[in-house]
């Protein structure tokens, strides 16, 4: 028998979350109650009596308490409907974020929560408010966030009358990591280990209390890793409340929205935003791993900038990353054209670049870009590199390219300082070692100064 329960406790059975939602007075902080019978959206169980001091779960006035006892008719037991989320994703492909949010909240009610990072995904909270349905918000406090992000959390709680449900990393795990490797080990050996401790495991714990979650992922955020995000999917990585593969559903209401439109929405609706955005930050994560980007730079260039573009997922959305083979299969030669095509840019073979490496004294300095033609960051610098090659041709500096993906990648990593694409190397006339261009400012003037100062 399903029992309707009213509770002023914030604890949800089997979950570490508290529940919050908007009321007719959005500023009012809510402690809400809910029926256990509503926790399952897919099944209806047989019951005949509800002892109630309960609430109805309708929009806006959803939390009004009724002191009454209702006798409800017996309901035929039904088989669980297995939702086809692939079909649903197709159906919702043209839907607005508001429609998608409404659908998600309506389907999963108290078993769904918005993942809020403290960046422009605050738009999700505004959309949830606009649906008029109760909603929950959770966030991962990694312990390494910017002060501005904590301020935004506070502003959001006040504006929407909610409590954000924070999840923290395991103190023992953080202690072990920091004692062994120091506070900034991610700059040395990659961000995965720290992200696993501070983000992924806490997230896994949080999601185990839910049946669905809502993220602010967009296709345009990372051409390398987010280009195929569906509106809704069975989460390919994490488990939900019921445990096992397929027990969690992931909603991405902003998947098809462009960054500029999210910003227009935030401005129009007067939503509080992170003060870091005014300082040039777009994508915001932990303080040591986030930096502002310049106009024209892709927003993900501000995250883990010292790493390969395809590794730029912290593990929270690992399911986005396709295997190398899959990616290659997608990039048929007919689609991916070579880049840096110019008479002034020499295409180096493996033997050619090995010779350059061996020479201690060269006849002339060489500037070489290590690239992959499918890499959007390489494509973005193509025009400036070709223009630079033209200018350097009259100055006696050779300009070249070396395709360093696929079979050449390991060699390029070992011998040519390849970190991410593109990597630019200057082989000066007399210095034996190549000098790596250290900046992401790949405009003609910046590159020209680098060459002039070191050739
Ligand atoms: Fe650690 Fe950086 Fe990942 Fe934050 S983003 S968890 S500081 S590696």
XYZ file of C-alpha atoms in Angstrom, residues 208-420:
213
model
C 22.525 7.729 -6.336
C 19.713 9.611 -4.604
C 17.993 10.598 -7.855
C 16.269 9.091 -10.850
C 17.137 11.926 -13.190
C 19.283 15.024 -13.359
C 19.351 18.173 -15.451
C 22.554 19.651 -16.817
C 23.447 22.845 -18.660
C 25.509 21.095 -21.325
C 25.332 22.590 -24.799
C 26.535 21.282 -28.122
C 28.440 24.463 -28.890
C 30.480 24.335 -25.672
C 33.092 21.906 -26.924
C 33.293 20.785 -30.518
C 35.578 17.960 -29.422
C 33.381 16.454 -26.720
C 29.879 17.885 -26.709
C 28.797 18.015 -30.318
C 26.250 15.220 -30.031
C 24.510 15.834 -26.751
C 20.892 14.673 -26.886
C 18.051 16.537 -25.175
C 17.447 13.530 -22.960
C 19.196 10.201 -22.610
C 19.667 7.287 -20.290
C 22.815 8.333 -18.472
C 25.675 6.383 -20.027
C 27.965 6.761 -17.015
C 26.202 7.122 -13.678
C 23.656 5.118 -11.721
C 20.535 6.440 -10.091
C 18.418 5.578 -7.102
C 17.350 2.144 -8.299
C 20.930 1.142 -9.111
C 22.334 -0.504 -12.189
C 22.771 0.506 -15.780
C 19.893 2.591 -17.057
C 18.676 3.696 -13.638
C 19.385 7.354 -14.256
C 18.110 9.735 -16.902
C 20.009 12.838 -17.956
C 18.260 15.894 -19.359
C 20.080 18.605 -21.297
C 17.471 21.289 -22.004
C 20.081 23.703 -23.391
C 21.702 21.171 -25.748
C 20.597 23.003 -28.886
C 20.881 26.539 -27.537
C 23.833 28.717 -28.462
C 25.869 30.468 -25.801
C 24.817 33.924 -27.040
C 21.147 33.034 -26.671
C 21.674 31.826 -23.120
C 23.227 35.191 -22.327
C 20.383 37.103 -23.945
C 17.975 35.073 -21.851
C 19.879 35.756 -18.616
C 20.000 39.480 -19.340
C 16.355 39.704 -20.343
C 15.172 37.827 -17.277
C 17.524 39.737 -14.958
C 18.985 36.552 -13.531
C 21.926 36.855 -11.092
C 25.178 35.800 -12.762
C 28.701 35.012 -11.648
C 30.791 38.207 -11.313
C 33.655 36.368 -13.046
C 31.848 36.650 -16.366
C 32.500 40.408 -16.319
C 36.223 39.619 -16.078
C 36.275 37.539 -19.254
C 35.485 34.125 -17.819
C 32.945 32.157 -19.830
C 33.062 28.525 -18.750
C 33.624 28.488 -14.981
C 34.906 25.628 -12.861
C 37.484 25.452 -10.079
C 39.707 28.471 -9.518
C 43.069 26.879 -10.453
C 41.652 25.269 -13.591
C 39.690 28.150 -15.074
C 40.881 31.321 -16.702
C 39.380 34.049 -18.840
C 39.337 33.735 -22.613
C 39.940 36.424 -25.175
C 37.368 37.552 -27.709
C 37.309 34.950 -30.458
C 38.716 32.184 -28.268
C 36.504 29.215 -27.625
C 35.068 29.148 -24.099
C 36.522 25.717 -23.296
C 40.010 27.110 -23.970
C 39.697 28.664 -20.538
C 39.419 25.246 -18.852
C 42.425 22.916 -18.278
C 44.198 24.959 -20.952
C 47.404 23.000 -20.499
C 45.761 19.791 -21.748
C 44.585 18.277 -25.001
C 41.242 19.647 -26.191
C 39.652 16.212 -26.253
C 40.571 15.562 -22.627
C 38.618 18.591 -21.462
C 35.889 16.775 -19.598
C 36.214 16.426 -15.863
C 34.494 13.056 -15.802
C 31.074 14.495 -14.984
C 30.081 14.131 -18.616
C 32.495 11.401 -19.603
C 29.821 9.727 -21.712
C 30.247 12.546 -24.211
C 33.726 11.406 -25.149
C 33.813 9.094 -28.079
C 36.538 6.530 -28.530
C 39.383 7.603 -30.817
C 38.289 5.066 -33.432
C 34.730 6.355 -33.445
C 35.965 9.870 -33.984
C 38.207 8.865 -36.818
C 35.377 6.967 -38.430
C 33.242 10.094 -38.365
C 35.921 12.155 -39.984
C 35.976 10.685 -43.448
C 38.741 12.135 -45.651
C 36.084 13.583 -47.913
C 34.938 15.793 -45.056
C 38.177 16.714 -43.340
C 40.370 18.762 -45.612
C 43.954 19.426 -44.819
C 44.696 22.881 -43.483
C 47.516 25.435 -43.637
C 47.582 24.974 -47.419
C 49.951 27.625 -48.764
C 53.085 27.812 -50.904
C 54.786 29.424 -47.939
C 54.037 26.549 -45.541
C 56.197 23.440 -45.973
C 54.534 20.122 -45.145
C 57.104 18.153 -43.148
C 57.270 14.379 -43.169
C 58.333 12.394 -40.109
C 61.863 12.184 -41.546
C 61.899 15.924 -42.200
C 61.053 16.899 -38.671
C 63.456 14.315 -37.251
C 66.227 15.986 -39.260
C 65.246 19.360 -37.880
C 65.469 17.926 -34.389
C 68.953 16.534 -35.019
C 70.500 19.682 -36.457
C 72.353 21.794 -33.934
C 73.117 24.573 -36.408
C 70.449 25.250 -38.986
C 70.796 27.371 -42.115
C 67.710 29.284 -41.141
C 65.201 29.297 -38.256
C 62.069 27.158 -38.636
C 58.623 27.700 -37.225
C 56.538 24.514 -37.170
C 52.933 23.955 -36.167
C 52.000 20.466 -34.899
C 48.392 20.094 -35.919
C 45.429 17.864 -36.633
C 43.158 19.022 -39.476
C 39.984 18.113 -37.567
C 40.993 20.178 -34.530
C 38.822 23.314 -34.290
C 41.589 25.256 -32.564
C 43.961 24.497 -35.445
C 41.286 25.518 -37.926
C 40.755 28.740 -36.004
C 44.412 29.767 -36.380
C 44.763 28.745 -40.025
C 44.329 32.206 -41.513
C 46.792 33.899 -39.178
C 49.398 31.170 -39.645
C 49.222 31.428 -43.429
C 49.504 35.225 -43.248
C 52.457 34.892 -40.892
C 54.148 32.464 -43.292
C 53.842 35.049 -46.064
C 55.449 37.724 -43.905
C 58.243 35.463 -42.658
C 59.088 34.215 -46.159
C 60.803 37.532 -46.934
C 62.683 37.437 -43.637
C 64.387 34.123 -44.272
C 62.364 32.169 -41.705
C 60.985 28.813 -42.861
C 57.418 28.091 -41.857
C 56.174 24.500 -41.774
C 53.462 22.165 -40.532
C 53.625 18.626 -39.222
C 50.479 16.555 -38.926
C 50.831 15.029 -35.457
C 47.620 13.093 -34.844
C 47.056 9.365 -35.404
C 50.254 7.304 -35.673
C 52.471 10.339 -35.144
C 50.899 11.406 -31.888
C 53.043 9.337 -29.521
C 56.215 10.425 -31.300
C 55.096 14.062 -31.180
C 54.356 13.789 -27.473
C 57.701 12.175 -26.683
C 59.970 14.171 -28.964
C 58.161 17.368 -29.899
C 56.578 18.562 -26.655
C 53.062 18.020 -27.999
C 50.493 18.707 -25.289
C 47.411 19.773 -27.157
